[in-house]
Amino acid sequence: MSSNETLSEIEEPPTYVSSIPVPNVQELVRKDPLQVPQRYVRDQQDRPKDTDMSHLSSLIPIIDMSLLLMGNKDELNKLDLACQEWGFFQVVNHGVPNEVLQKMKDSAAEFFDLPLEEKNKYAMPPNDIQGYGHAYIVSEEQILDWSDQLILVIMGMDKETLLELHKQLVQAYRVNYYPPCSKPDQVLGVSPHSDPGTITILMQDDYICGLQIQHKGEWVPINPIPNALVVNIGDMTEIWSNGKYKSINHRAVANPNKARISYASFLSPQDQVEVEPLDQMLNSEKNPQKMYKRVKYGEYLRNSMKMKMEGKAHTKMAKID
Ligand SMILES: O=C(O)CCC(=O)C(=O)O
Ligand SMILES: [Fe+2]
């Protein structure tokens, strides 16, 4: 995008790769809580295993935002290490009032409680990623996730202010609804994937576990801390940092008894922005070789949407072999 072109001049709404329509999981469970159709059953090696990784969960860094804002160097180093070693951390004292978080939770819960006909008034249209439904379904054979989603691309803010503050930042918001599952050991709520954008800010349910991240080959649960926010590095930050900061494979598992809702806010560059390793990241001793090609974010995103979510397979497009 040239420097004299601004977001407000780009009138055309972006189009997305369309996803094959699939059943509504919440409705499936409402009709028969015990059925788990074959389309949702994972191959043995992909199923959540009953291994206890809680000793690793307690090592996932917790960052105190109030310390960062006071310029605390130790906390800044902790954040730097978190991005390099884990790609995930939880943030406490983030300054977002608990009432605001609660309102988000209440309004999402209210939406998912509506009858299907009401929810379907906001159904995701073909070629769009916004709305109620499912994305990333590219073949009839694909094993499906045990969840429904509501996705919004948030552009309603004052563009001038937004541009001033963030230049080309785009925010998309996805509410994931995971109905309970009678066979949680055979399904996944969300397939393993890394997030394509810059960073993701995730509000989990305060008590129900589900999110797991891949760390040194193991699936490690991120235990909820009430009112904390989970932050993870996306693929674009991995590219800008030439791999110093890691965009980590993660997934969500289903719960046998309770529905779980998570709220993911994806921050990303504008579609036209070209992303490549920053010069200063190439001069470090650790990563002298350029590991990524230049990619246009919009193309990268759409390319990833043509594939089912499959770990970091979609990142190949940007990798230098
Ligand atoms: O539900 C979760 O905890 C994870 C959701 C997620 O990874 C996503 O929406 O990209
Ligand atoms: Fe994610």
Short mmCIF file of N, CA, C and O in Angstrom, two decimals, residues 90-161:
data_model
loop_
_atom_site.label_atom_id
_atom_site.label_comp_id
_atom_site.label_asym_id
_atom_site.label_seq_id
_atom_site.Cartn_x
_atom_site.Cartn_y
_atom_site.Cartn_z
N GLN A 90 -0.21 -15.10 29.73
CA GLN A 90 -1.46 -14.55 30.26
C GLN A 90 -1.14 -13.16 30.80
O GLN A 90 -0.06 -12.92 31.32
N VAL A 91 -2.09 -12.24 30.68
CA VAL A 91 -1.88 -10.87 31.16
C VAL A 91 -2.85 -10.57 32.29
O VAL A 91 -4.07 -10.76 32.15
N VAL A 92 -2.30 -10.12 33.42
CA VAL A 92 -3.14 -9.67 34.53
C VAL A 92 -2.92 -8.17 34.74
O VAL A 92 -1.97 -7.60 34.19
N ASN A 93 -3.78 -7.54 35.47
CA ASN A 93 -3.74 -6.07 35.66
C ASN A 93 -3.66 -5.36 34.31
O ASN A 93 -2.88 -4.43 34.13
N HIS A 94 -4.49 -5.83 33.37
CA HIS A 94 -4.44 -5.29 32.00
C HIS A 94 -5.23 -4.00 31.85
O HIS A 94 -5.15 -3.34 30.82
N GLY A 95 -6.00 -3.63 32.86
CA GLY A 95 -6.69 -2.35 32.80
C GLY A 95 -8.07 -2.40 32.16
O GLY A 95 -8.80 -1.41 32.20
N VAL A 96 -8.44 -3.54 31.56
CA VAL A 96 -9.81 -3.65 31.03
C VAL A 96 -10.72 -3.97 32.21
O VAL A 96 -10.51 -4.99 32.88
N PRO A 97 -11.70 -3.10 32.51
CA PRO A 97 -12.52 -3.34 33.69
C PRO A 97 -13.24 -4.69 33.62
O PRO A 97 -13.69 -5.11 32.54
N ASN A 98 -13.33 -5.35 34.76
CA ASN A 98 -13.99 -6.66 34.80
C ASN A 98 -15.43 -6.59 34.30
O ASN A 98 -15.92 -7.54 33.70
N GLU A 99 -16.08 -5.44 34.52
CA GLU A 99 -17.49 -5.30 34.05
C GLU A 99 -17.55 -5.38 32.53
O GLU A 99 -18.52 -5.90 31.98
N VAL A 100 -16.54 -4.82 31.87
CA VAL A 100 -16.53 -4.85 30.41
C VAL A 100 -16.37 -6.30 29.94
O VAL A 100 -17.07 -6.76 29.03
N LEU A 101 -15.45 -7.02 30.59
CA LEU A 101 -15.24 -8.43 30.22
C LEU A 101 -16.53 -9.21 30.46
O LEU A 101 -16.95 -10.02 29.63
N GLN A 102 -17.18 -8.91 31.59
CA GLN A 102 -18.41 -9.63 31.93
C GLN A 102 -19.51 -9.35 30.91
O GLN A 102 -20.24 -10.25 30.50
N LYS A 103 -19.58 -8.09 30.47
CA LYS A 103 -20.62 -7.74 29.47
C LYS A 103 -20.39 -8.50 28.17
O LYS A 103 -21.34 -8.94 27.52
N MET A 104 -19.11 -8.63 27.78
CA MET A 104 -18.81 -9.39 26.56
C MET A 104 -19.28 -10.83 26.73
O MET A 104 -19.87 -11.42 25.82
N LYS A 105 -19.01 -11.38 27.92
CA LYS A 105 -19.40 -12.78 28.17
C LYS A 105 -20.91 -12.92 28.16
O LYS A 105 -21.46 -13.85 27.55
N ASP A 106 -21.59 -11.98 28.81
CA ASP A 106 -23.05 -12.07 28.89
C ASP A 106 -23.69 -11.96 27.52
O ASP A 106 -24.61 -12.70 27.18
N SER A 107 -23.20 -11.00 26.70
CA SER A 107 -23.88 -10.81 25.42
C SER A 107 -23.61 -11.99 24.49
O SER A 107 -24.49 -12.39 23.72
N ALA A 108 -22.41 -12.57 24.58
CA ALA A 108 -22.15 -13.76 23.74
C ALA A 108 -23.02 -14.93 24.21
O ALA A 108 -23.62 -15.62 23.38
N ALA A 109 -23.11 -15.12 25.52
CA ALA A 109 -23.92 -16.23 26.05
C ALA A 109 -25.37 -16.05 25.61
O ALA A 109 -26.04 -17.00 25.21
N GLU A 110 -25.84 -14.81 25.65
CA GLU A 110 -27.22 -14.50 25.24
C GLU A 110 -27.42 -14.87 23.76
O GLU A 110 -28.43 -15.44 23.38
N PHE A 111 -26.44 -14.51 22.94
CA PHE A 111 -26.55 -14.83 21.51
C PHE A 111 -26.66 -16.34 21.30
O PHE A 111 -27.54 -16.81 20.59
N PHE A 112 -25.77 -17.11 21.93
CA PHE A 112 -25.77 -18.56 21.68
C PHE A 112 -27.00 -19.24 22.29
O PHE A 112 -27.37 -20.33 21.87
N ASP A 113 -27.64 -18.57 23.24
CA ASP A 113 -28.87 -19.11 23.82
C ASP A 113 -30.09 -18.91 22.92
O ASP A 113 -31.14 -19.49 23.14
N LEU A 114 -29.98 -18.05 21.91
CA LEU A 114 -31.11 -17.79 21.02
C LEU A 114 -31.47 -19.05 20.24
O LEU A 114 -30.62 -19.91 20.00
N PRO A 115 -32.75 -19.17 19.80
CA PRO A 115 -33.11 -20.31 18.94
C PRO A 115 -32.31 -20.23 17.63
O PRO A 115 -31.91 -19.14 17.20
N LEU A 116 -32.09 -21.38 17.02
CA LEU A 116 -31.27 -21.46 15.81
C LEU A 116 -31.73 -20.48 14.72
O LEU A 116 -30.91 -19.83 14.07
N GLU A 117 -33.07 -20.37 14.52
CA GLU A 117 -33.57 -19.48 13.45
C GLU A 117 -33.10 -18.05 13.70
O GLU A 117 -32.76 -17.32 12.76
N GLU A 118 -33.07 -17.65 14.96
CA GLU A 118 -32.63 -16.28 15.29
C GLU A 118 -31.14 -16.13 14.99
O GLU A 118 -30.71 -15.16 14.38
N LYS A 119 -30.37 -17.10 15.45
CA LYS A 119 -28.91 -17.03 15.23
C LYS A 119 -28.61 -17.04 13.73
O LYS A 119 -27.71 -16.35 13.26
N ASN A 120 -29.40 -17.83 12.99
CA ASN A 120 -29.14 -17.96 11.55
C ASN A 120 -29.45 -16.69 10.76
O ASN A 120 -29.05 -16.56 9.61
N LYS A 121 -30.13 -15.73 11.40
CA LYS A 121 -30.31 -14.43 10.74
C LYS A 121 -28.96 -13.75 10.55
O LYS A 121 -28.83 -12.82 9.77
N TYR A 122 -27.95 -14.21 11.30
CA TYR A 122 -26.60 -13.65 11.18
C TYR A 122 -25.66 -14.66 10.55
O TYR A 122 -24.45 -14.61 10.75
N ALA A 123 -26.25 -15.63 9.79
CA ALA A 123 -25.41 -16.70 9.21
C ALA A 123 -24.32 -16.13 8.31
O ALA A 123 -24.52 -15.13 7.62
N MET A 124 -23.18 -16.79 8.31
CA MET A 124 -22.04 -16.37 7.49
C MET A 124 -22.39 -16.53 6.00
O MET A 124 -22.70 -17.63 5.56
N PRO A 125 -22.39 -15.43 5.22
CA PRO A 125 -22.70 -15.59 3.79
C PRO A 125 -21.53 -16.26 3.07
O PRO A 125 -20.41 -16.25 3.59
N PRO A 126 -21.81 -16.87 1.87
CA PRO A 126 -20.69 -17.44 1.12
C PRO A 126 -19.68 -16.32 0.81
O PRO A 126 -20.08 -15.16 0.65
N ASN A 127 -18.43 -16.63 0.71
CA ASN A 127 -17.37 -15.65 0.43
C ASN A 127 -17.17 -14.61 1.52
O ASN A 127 -16.61 -13.55 1.28
N ASP A 128 -17.67 -14.87 2.68
CA ASP A 128 -17.40 -13.94 3.79
C ASP A 128 -16.98 -14.75 4.99
O ASP A 128 -17.37 -15.90 5.14
N ILE A 129 -16.18 -14.13 5.82
CA ILE A 129 -15.76 -14.83 7.04
C ILE A 129 -16.58 -14.32 8.22
O ILE A 129 -16.51 -14.86 9.32
N GLN A 130 -17.37 -13.27 7.98
CA GLN A 130 -18.16 -12.71 9.09
C GLN A 130 -19.46 -13.46 9.25
O GLN A 130 -20.09 -13.85 8.26
N GLY A 131 -19.92 -13.56 10.48
CA GLY A 131 -21.23 -14.13 10.74
C GLY A 131 -21.16 -15.39 11.58
O GLY A 131 -20.10 -15.75 12.11
N TYR A 132 -22.32 -16.04 11.67
CA TYR A 132 -22.46 -17.23 12.52
C TYR A 132 -22.30 -18.46 11.65
O TYR A 132 -22.95 -18.58 10.62
N GLY A 133 -21.43 -19.36 12.04
CA GLY A 133 -21.24 -20.58 11.25
C GLY A 133 -19.89 -21.20 11.48
O GLY A 133 -19.43 -21.30 12.62
N HIS A 134 -19.25 -21.59 10.37
CA HIS A 134 -17.97 -22.29 10.45
C HIS A 134 -17.07 -21.82 9.31
O HIS A 134 -17.56 -21.57 8.22
N ALA A 135 -15.79 -21.71 9.56
CA ALA A 135 -14.84 -21.35 8.51
C ALA A 135 -13.83 -22.49 8.36
O ALA A 135 -13.82 -23.42 9.17
N TYR A 136 -13.03 -22.43 7.32
CA TYR A 136 -11.94 -23.40 7.10
C TYR A 136 -12.44 -24.82 6.80
O TYR A 136 -11.74 -25.78 7.06
N ILE A 137 -13.69 -24.95 6.29
CA ILE A 137 -14.14 -26.29 5.88
C ILE A 137 -13.98 -26.35 4.37
O ILE A 137 -14.68 -25.66 3.64
N VAL A 138 -13.04 -27.17 3.90
CA VAL A 138 -12.70 -27.16 2.48
C VAL A 138 -13.01 -28.48 1.77
O VAL A 138 -12.92 -28.56 0.56
N SER A 139 -13.36 -29.54 2.51
CA SER A 139 -13.74 -30.79 1.84
C SER A 139 -14.77 -31.54 2.69
O SER A 139 -14.82 -31.38 3.90
N GLU A 140 -15.57 -32.36 1.99
CA GLU A 140 -16.61 -33.13 2.68
C GLU A 140 -15.98 -34.21 3.57
O GLU A 140 -16.60 -34.70 4.49
N GLU A 141 -14.74 -34.57 3.28
CA GLU A 141 -14.07 -35.65 4.03
C GLU A 141 -13.43 -35.14 5.32
O GLU A 141 -13.05 -35.91 6.19
N GLN A 142 -13.26 -33.84 5.41
CA GLN A 142 -12.54 -33.25 6.53
C GLN A 142 -13.20 -33.57 7.88
O GLN A 142 -14.42 -33.52 8.00
N ILE A 143 -12.40 -33.92 8.86
CA ILE A 143 -12.94 -34.16 10.20
C ILE A 143 -13.28 -32.81 10.82
O ILE A 143 -12.49 -31.86 10.77
N LEU A 144 -14.48 -32.72 11.38
CA LEU A 144 -14.99 -31.41 11.81
C LEU A 144 -14.71 -31.13 13.28
O LEU A 144 -14.59 -32.05 14.09
N ASP A 145 -14.64 -29.84 13.60
CA ASP A 145 -14.44 -29.39 14.98
C ASP A 145 -15.75 -29.40 15.74
O ASP A 145 -16.81 -29.12 15.16
N TRP A 146 -15.65 -29.66 17.02
CA TRP A 146 -16.84 -29.71 17.89
C TRP A 146 -17.13 -28.30 18.40
O TRP A 146 -16.99 -28.01 19.59
N SER A 147 -17.51 -27.41 17.49
CA SER A 147 -17.79 -26.03 17.91
C SER A 147 -18.53 -25.27 16.80
O SER A 147 -18.51 -25.67 15.63
N ASP A 148 -19.19 -24.20 17.20
CA ASP A 148 -19.78 -23.23 16.27
C ASP A 148 -19.12 -21.88 16.56
O ASP A 148 -18.61 -21.67 17.66
N GLN A 149 -19.19 -20.98 15.58
CA GLN A 149 -18.49 -19.71 15.77
C GLN A 149 -19.30 -18.51 15.31
O GLN A 149 -20.13 -18.63 14.41
N LEU A 150 -19.03 -17.40 15.95
CA LEU A 150 -19.56 -16.12 15.51
C LEU A 150 -18.36 -15.21 15.26
O LEU A 150 -17.55 -14.99 16.16
N ILE A 151 -18.24 -14.73 14.01
CA ILE A 151 -17.05 -13.95 13.64
C ILE A 151 -17.44 -12.55 13.17
O ILE A 151 -18.35 -12.40 12.35
N LEU A 152 -16.76 -11.56 13.70
CA LEU A 152 -17.03 -10.18 13.29
C LEU A 152 -15.71 -9.52 12.90
O LEU A 152 -14.71 -9.70 13.61
N VAL A 153 -15.70 -8.79 11.79
CA VAL A 153 -14.52 -8.01 11.45
C VAL A 153 -14.85 -6.57 11.87
O VAL A 153 -15.76 -5.96 11.33
N ILE A 154 -14.14 -6.09 12.85
CA ILE A 154 -14.53 -4.84 13.51
C ILE A 154 -13.88 -3.66 12.83
O ILE A 154 -12.70 -3.41 12.98
N MET A 155 -14.68 -2.92 12.07
CA MET A 155 -14.16 -1.73 11.39
C MET A 155 -15.02 -0.53 11.76
O MET A 155 -14.96 0.51 11.11
N GLY A 156 -15.84 -0.66 12.78
CA GLY A 156 -16.80 0.37 13.12
C GLY A 156 -16.21 1.58 13.83
O GLY A 156 -16.87 2.58 14.02
N MET A 157 -14.95 1.49 14.23
CA MET A 157 -14.36 2.59 14.98
C MET A 157 -14.02 3.76 14.07
O MET A 157 -13.90 3.59 12.86
N ASP A 158 -13.87 4.91 14.64
CA ASP A 158 -13.45 6.09 13.90
C ASP A 158 -12.12 5.79 13.20
O ASP A 158 -11.10 5.58 13.84
N LYS A 159 -12.16 5.76 11.86
CA LYS A 159 -10.99 5.31 11.12
C LYS A 159 -9.78 6.23 11.31
O LYS A 159 -8.66 5.79 11.37
N GLU A 160 -10.06 7.56 11.37
CA GLU A 160 -8.94 8.49 11.51
C GLU A 160 -8.18 8.21 12.80
O GLU A 160 -6.96 8.12 12.82
N THR A 161 -8.96 8.07 13.88
CA THR A 161 -8.34 7.82 15.18
C THR A 161 -7.61 6.49 15.17
O THR A 161 -6.47 6.37 15.63
#
